[in-house]
Coordinates of C-alpha atoms in Angstrom, one line a residue:
Chain N
M1 CA 68.8 65.9 -0.5
R2 CA 70.7 62.7 -1.4
Y3 CA 71.9 62.3 2.2
W4 CA 68.3 62.5 3.4
W5 CA 67.4 59.5 1.2
Q6 CA 70.3 57.5 2.5
F7 CA 69.2 58.2 6.0
L8 CA 65.7 57.0 5.2
W9 CA 67.0 53.9 3.7
L10 CA 69.1 53.1 6.8
L11 CA 66.1 53.7 9.0
T12 CA 64.0 51.3 7.0
L13 CA 66.7 48.7 7.0
S14 CA 67.1 48.9 10.8
A15 CA 63.3 48.7 11.2
V16 CA 63.3 45.5 9.1
I17 CA 66.2 44.0 11.0
A18 CA 64.5 44.7 14.4
H19 CA 61.1 43.4 13.3
P20 CA 59.9 40.5 15.5
L21 CA 58.8 38.4 12.6
L22 CA 62.3 38.1 11.4
A23 CA 63.5 36.9 14.8
Q24 CA 61.6 33.7 14.2
P25 CA 63.0 30.7 12.4
S26 CA 62.2 30.1 8.8
T27 CA 60.1 27.1 8.0
T28 CA 62.9 25.5 6.0
E29 CA 65.8 23.3 7.1
D30 CA 69.2 24.8 7.5
N31 CA 72.1 23.6 5.4
L32 CA 72.8 20.8 7.9
G33 CA 69.3 19.4 7.4
R34 CA 68.2 20.6 10.9
R35 CA 64.8 22.0 11.5
S36 CA 63.3 23.6 14.6
G37 CA 60.2 22.1 16.1
F38 CA 58.6 25.4 15.0
A39 CA 58.6 24.2 11.4
D40 CA 56.4 21.2 12.2
M41 CA 53.7 23.1 14.2
S42 CA 50.3 24.1 12.8
P43 CA 50.1 27.6 11.3
T44 CA 47.9 28.7 14.2
T45 CA 50.4 27.6 16.8
Q46 CA 53.2 29.3 14.7
A47 CA 51.1 32.5 14.7
M48 CA 50.8 32.3 18.4
Q49 CA 54.6 32.2 18.8
R50 CA 55.2 34.9 16.2
D51 CA 52.9 37.4 17.7
D52 CA 54.2 38.5 21.1
R53 CA 50.7 39.9 21.9
Q54 CA 49.2 36.4 21.5
N55 CA 52.1 34.4 23.0
P56 CA 51.1 33.5 26.6
A57 CA 54.8 33.0 27.4
M58 CA 55.1 36.8 27.3
L59 CA 53.2 36.8 30.7
W60 CA 56.2 35.0 32.2
V61 CA 58.6 37.4 30.5
A62 CA 56.7 40.3 31.9
D63 CA 56.8 38.7 35.3
G64 CA 60.5 38.0 35.0
E65 CA 61.1 41.7 34.3
T66 CA 59.4 42.6 37.5
L67 CA 61.4 40.0 39.4
W68 CA 64.6 41.2 37.8
N69 CA 64.1 44.6 39.4
S70 CA 62.9 43.4 42.8
P71 CA 65.4 43.2 45.7
V72 CA 65.6 39.8 47.5
G73 CA 67.7 38.0 50.1
S74 CA 69.6 39.4 53.0
A75 CA 71.8 41.4 50.7
N76 CA 68.7 43.2 49.6
K77 CA 69.9 43.3 46.0
S78 CA 68.0 42.8 42.8
C79 CA 69.4 41.3 39.7
S80 CA 69.6 44.8 38.2
S81 CA 71.7 46.1 41.1
C82 CA 74.6 44.2 39.6
H83 CA 73.7 43.6 36.0
G84 CA 71.7 46.8 35.2
P85 CA 68.8 46.5 32.8
V86 CA 68.0 43.0 31.7
A87 CA 68.7 43.9 28.0
S88 CA 72.4 44.1 29.0
L89 CA 72.4 40.3 29.1
R90 CA 71.7 40.1 25.4
G91 CA 73.7 37.2 24.0
A92 CA 74.5 35.8 27.5
V93 CA 72.2 32.8 27.2
V94 CA 73.2 31.3 23.8
R95 CA 76.2 29.5 25.4
Y96 CA 74.4 27.8 28.3
P97 CA 74.8 25.4 30.0
G98 CA 78.2 26.8 30.9
F99 CA 81.1 25.8 33.2
D100 CA 81.1 27.2 36.7
A101 CA 84.7 27.6 37.9
A102 CA 83.8 27.8 41.6
S103 CA 82.0 24.5 41.7
Q104 CA 84.0 22.9 38.8
K105 CA 80.9 21.6 37.0
P106 CA 78.5 22.6 34.2
V107 CA 75.5 24.7 35.2
T108 CA 72.3 25.4 33.4
L109 CA 70.8 28.9 33.2
G110 CA 68.4 28.1 36.1
E111 CA 71.3 26.9 38.2
R112 CA 73.3 30.0 37.3
I113 CA 70.4 32.2 38.5
N114 CA 70.3 30.2 41.7
L115 CA 74.0 30.6 42.2
C116 CA 73.6 34.3 41.8
R117 CA 70.9 34.2 44.4
Q118 CA 73.1 32.3 46.8
R119 CA 76.4 34.1 46.3
H120 CA 75.3 37.7 45.6
Q121 CA 71.8 38.2 46.8
L122 CA 72.3 35.9 49.8
A123 CA 68.9 34.4 49.2
T124 CA 67.7 30.8 49.1
S125 CA 67.6 28.8 45.9
L126 CA 64.4 28.5 44.0
L127 CA 63.2 25.0 43.1
P128 CA 63.5 24.0 39.4
Q129 CA 59.7 24.1 38.9
D130 CA 59.3 27.4 40.7
Q131 CA 57.4 29.8 38.3
R132 CA 59.6 32.7 39.6
L133 CA 62.7 30.9 38.4
I134 CA 61.2 30.0 35.1
A135 CA 60.0 33.6 34.6
L136 CA 63.6 34.9 35.3
E137 CA 65.0 32.3 32.9
A138 CA 62.4 33.4 30.3
V139 CA 63.2 37.1 30.5
V140 CA 67.0 36.6 30.4
A141 CA 66.8 34.1 27.5
H142 CA 64.3 36.4 25.7
Q143 CA 67.0 39.1 25.4
S144 CA 68.9 36.8 23.0
R145 CA 66.0 35.9 20.8
G146 CA 67.1 35.6 17.2
M147 CA 70.8 35.0 18.0
S148 CA 72.6 31.8 17.0
I149 CA 73.2 29.2 19.7
R150 CA 76.9 29.1 20.4
P151 CA 77.8 26.4 22.9
D152 CA 80.4 27.2 25.6
P153 CA 83.8 26.3 24.0
D154 CA 85.3 25.5 27.5
T155 CA 87.2 22.2 27.1
R156 CA 86.4 21.2 30.7
L157 CA 82.8 20.6 29.5
K158 CA 83.9 17.9 27.0
P159 CA 83.6 14.9 29.4
Y160 CA 80.1 16.1 30.4
R161 CA 79.1 16.6 26.7
D162 CA 80.4 13.2 25.8
R163 CA 78.4 11.7 28.7
G164 CA 75.3 13.5 27.2
E165 CA 76.0 12.1 23.8
A166 CA 76.2 8.6 25.2
L167 CA 73.0 9.0 27.1
F168 CA 71.3 10.3 24.0
S169 CA 71.8 6.9 22.3
Q170 CA 71.3 4.8 25.4
R171 CA 68.1 2.7 25.5
L172 CA 66.0 3.2 28.6
G173 CA 62.6 2.4 30.1
Q174 CA 60.2 -0.4 29.6
L175 CA 59.8 0.6 25.9
N176 CA 63.6 0.2 25.7
L177 CA 64.1 3.2 23.4
S178 CA 66.9 5.8 23.2
C179 CA 66.4 9.5 22.4
A180 CA 68.3 8.9 19.1
Q181 CA 66.0 6.2 17.9
C182 CA 63.1 8.6 17.7
H183 CA 64.7 12.0 17.3
D184 CA 67.6 11.0 14.9
Q185 CA 66.3 7.9 13.1
Q186 CA 62.6 8.5 13.0
A187 CA 62.4 12.3 13.1
A188 CA 59.8 13.9 10.7
R189 CA 57.8 10.6 10.8
L190 CA 54.6 10.4 12.8
L191 CA 54.1 9.2 16.3
G192 CA 50.3 8.9 16.7
G193 CA 49.2 12.1 14.9
T194 CA 52.2 14.2 15.7
V195 CA 55.4 14.8 13.8
I196 CA 58.5 13.6 15.7
P197 CA 60.7 16.6 16.0
Q198 CA 64.5 16.6 15.7
A199 CA 64.7 17.7 19.4
H200 CA 66.6 20.9 19.1
P201 CA 66.2 22.9 22.3
T202 CA 65.9 26.3 20.5
G203 CA 63.1 27.9 22.5
Y204 CA 63.4 27.1 26.2
P205 CA 61.9 27.9 28.6
L206 CA 58.8 27.6 26.4
Y207 CA 55.0 27.6 26.7
R208 CA 53.7 24.1 25.9
L209 CA 50.0 23.8 25.1
E210 CA 49.9 20.4 26.6
W211 CA 51.2 21.8 29.9
Q212 CA 49.0 24.8 29.7
G213 CA 52.0 26.6 31.1
M214 CA 55.7 27.3 30.9
G215 CA 58.4 24.8 31.4
T216 CA 62.1 24.2 31.1
L217 CA 64.1 21.8 28.9
Q218 CA 64.6 19.5 31.9
R219 CA 60.8 19.2 32.3
R220 CA 60.5 18.3 28.7
L221 CA 63.3 15.7 29.0
R222 CA 61.6 14.1 32.0
N223 CA 58.3 14.0 30.0
C224 CA 60.0 12.0 27.3
M225 CA 61.5 9.6 29.9
S226 CA 58.1 8.9 31.4
G227 CA 56.9 8.5 27.8
V228 CA 59.3 5.5 27.3
R229 CA 58.3 4.4 30.8
A230 CA 61.6 5.0 32.4
E231 CA 62.1 6.6 35.7
P232 CA 62.9 10.2 34.9
F233 CA 66.2 11.6 36.0
A234 CA 65.8 14.0 39.0
Y235 CA 65.7 17.8 38.3
G236 CA 69.3 19.2 38.2
S237 CA 70.9 15.7 38.1
P238 CA 74.3 15.6 36.4
D239 CA 72.8 13.3 33.7
L240 CA 70.1 15.8 32.7
V241 CA 72.6 18.6 32.6
A242 CA 74.9 16.4 30.4
L243 CA 71.9 15.7 28.1
E244 CA 71.2 19.4 27.9
L245 CA 74.9 20.1 27.0
Y246 CA 74.8 17.6 24.2
L247 CA 71.5 18.8 22.8
V248 CA 72.7 22.4 22.8
Q249 CA 75.9 21.3 21.0
R250 CA 73.7 19.5 18.4
A251 CA 71.7 22.7 17.8
A252 CA 74.7 25.0 17.6
G253 CA 74.1 27.8 15.1
M254 CA 70.3 27.5 15.1
P255 CA 68.5 30.7 16.2
L256 CA 67.2 31.0 19.7
E257 CA 63.4 31.4 19.8
T258 CA 62.7 32.0 23.5
P259 CA 59.9 32.2 24.5
A260 CA 58.7 29.6 22.1
V261 CA 55.3 27.9 21.9
R262 CA 55.0 24.2 21.3
P263 CA 51.9 22.0 21.0
Chain Y
M1 CA 47.0 40.0 41.4
A2 CA 47.1 38.3 38.1
R3 CA 49.3 39.3 35.3
T4 CA 47.7 40.9 32.3
L5 CA 49.1 42.0 28.9
I6 CA 46.9 44.5 27.1
N7 CA 47.8 45.8 23.6
L8 CA 46.4 48.7 21.7
P9 CA 47.6 50.0 18.3
K10 CA 50.4 52.6 18.7
S11 CA 48.6 55.4 17.0
I12 CA 44.8 55.6 16.6
R13 CA 43.0 58.0 14.3
R14 CA 39.5 59.2 15.3
G15 CA 36.9 56.9 13.7
D16 CA 39.4 54.0 13.3
T17 CA 38.3 50.5 14.1
V18 CA 41.0 49.2 16.4
E19 CA 41.8 45.7 17.8
I20 CA 42.3 45.4 21.5
Q21 CA 44.3 42.3 22.5
T22 CA 44.4 40.9 26.0
L23 CA 46.1 38.1 27.8
I24 CA 45.6 37.2 31.4
A25 CA 47.4 34.6 33.6
H26 CA 44.8 32.3 34.9
P27 CA 44.7 28.4 35.4
M28 CA 41.1 28.0 34.0
E29 CA 40.8 24.8 36.1
T30 CA 37.8 22.9 34.8
G31 CA 36.7 21.1 37.9
Y32 CA 36.9 17.8 36.1
R33 CA 40.6 16.9 36.4
P34 CA 42.1 14.9 39.2
G35 CA 45.3 16.2 40.7
S36 CA 48.5 14.1 41.2
D37 CA 46.9 12.8 44.4
G38 CA 43.8 11.6 42.6
V39 CA 41.5 14.2 44.2
I40 CA 39.4 16.3 41.8
L41 CA 40.9 19.9 41.6
A42 CA 38.4 22.6 42.5
R43 CA 36.8 24.5 39.6
D44 CA 38.5 27.8 39.1
L45 CA 37.4 29.6 36.0
I46 CA 37.1 33.2 34.7
R47 CA 33.4 33.5 34.1
H48 CA 32.9 36.9 32.6
F49 CA 35.0 39.5 30.8
K50 CA 33.7 43.1 30.3
C51 CA 35.2 46.1 28.7
F52 CA 33.8 49.6 29.4
F53 CA 34.7 52.8 27.5
S54 CA 34.3 55.9 29.6
D55 CA 34.7 59.6 28.8
A56 CA 33.2 62.9 30.0
S57 CA 29.8 61.8 28.7
G58 CA 29.6 58.6 30.8
Q59 CA 30.4 54.9 30.6
D60 CA 29.5 52.4 27.9
L61 CA 29.9 48.6 27.8
V62 CA 31.7 48.1 24.5
F63 CA 32.5 44.4 24.7
S64 CA 31.7 41.4 27.0
A65 CA 32.3 37.7 26.9
E66 CA 31.3 34.6 28.9
L67 CA 34.0 32.0 29.4
F68 CA 33.6 28.3 29.8
P69 CA 35.6 25.3 31.0
A70 CA 36.8 24.4 27.4
I71 CA 38.7 27.7 27.2
S72 CA 42.4 27.1 27.8
A73 CA 44.6 28.5 30.6
N74 CA 45.9 32.1 30.3
P75 CA 43.0 33.1 27.9
Y76 CA 43.7 35.4 25.0
L77 CA 40.8 37.7 24.1
A78 CA 40.8 40.1 21.2
F79 CA 38.0 42.3 20.0
H80 CA 37.4 45.4 17.9
L81 CA 35.9 48.7 18.7
R82 CA 35.5 52.0 16.9
A83 CA 37.5 54.8 18.5
T84 CA 35.3 57.8 18.5
G85 CA 37.2 59.9 20.9
N86 CA 39.6 60.1 23.9
G87 CA 38.7 58.2 27.0
T88 CA 39.5 55.3 29.2
L89 CA 39.0 51.6 28.7
T90 CA 38.3 49.6 31.8
L91 CA 38.7 45.8 31.5
I92 CA 37.3 43.5 34.1
W93 CA 37.8 39.8 34.4
E94 CA 35.6 38.0 37.0
G95 CA 35.5 34.4 38.0
D96 CA 35.3 31.7 40.6
Q97 CA 36.7 31.9 44.1
G98 CA 36.2 35.7 44.2
F99 CA 38.5 36.3 41.3
R100 CA 38.4 39.8 40.0
Q101 CA 41.0 41.7 38.0
T102 CA 40.5 45.3 36.8
E103 CA 42.8 47.1 34.4
T104 CA 42.5 50.5 32.9
V105 CA 44.2 51.8 29.7
A106 CA 43.9 55.2 28.1
L107 CA 42.6 55.4 24.6
Q108 CA 44.1 58.4 22.8
V109 CA 43.0 59.4 19.3
T110 CA 44.4 61.8 16.9
D111 CA 42.4 63.7 14.3

């Protein structure tokens, strides 16, 4: 009898741990004073992200799952031909961007998927804005939801990360503003009617209500650049990847929310 | 083919009031916005949504909605119905440029 109760207790505990609501960030700051953009959203937008049945980004996740299993390229291989079920990549995304030994440079998740297409599926690369690429990124990143961001410890990434840090505090554009001036110094204050977030990339690719669609961190960074009236860095440019590397380092330890919703 | 996500409660007892949640991938282009080239983008909206319940005794319209330009892309629609017995739900989205999406889901009740 006693064992039966213990079993029930374990079952309840595992149900609680696996519950999707607990995979979401809390609304408070962590012990380093960092808060996810999730905490500054309206309760209705938070509810949209919390409930997978309301979250429109789940359409991309569903699409990504189909793509994961569809063979492409002249090798006629699908992602699952090598990797198996997409759930096997749980935890793989929390360290991206990572270092690619073959090309001796850092690669983002999207670039890694494209490298897989070129090297193993013998297919053409997808453009950074291609919805199929974003869907694949979404489904892969979704597997790691709730896990802590753990940047790639590879020391060869250091110069790129340092470059990202320098770019973060470099003024640019006609407004002559750096990322740090808003997101470090003025975070939590208001810009127009909206709270300036601390700019932690915890939920990419994410569904942005302003876009009425799904986008990557690079799209968001380019938005900010046109916001300060600078010429946005090109998609996939080394400087954007360097910025990504620095931002992920800055958010190390925060839980991944993919696919997030932002206003 | 558009993508849809349809959610029903996992277990339904006869007589329960259940919530059906639907999401569909659709741009809901208003016809008022210029594209990046300055030309107005053609209107492309879902205009109607209908849900039928059918069983051996026939087919009933259980929910319908009209959609308008102010509704965002990828519209989320949720509605309630009383589950009186086993049957099939047929969900139909119809819109501009010949858009038509039909999905069916089984409604299973337990006593």
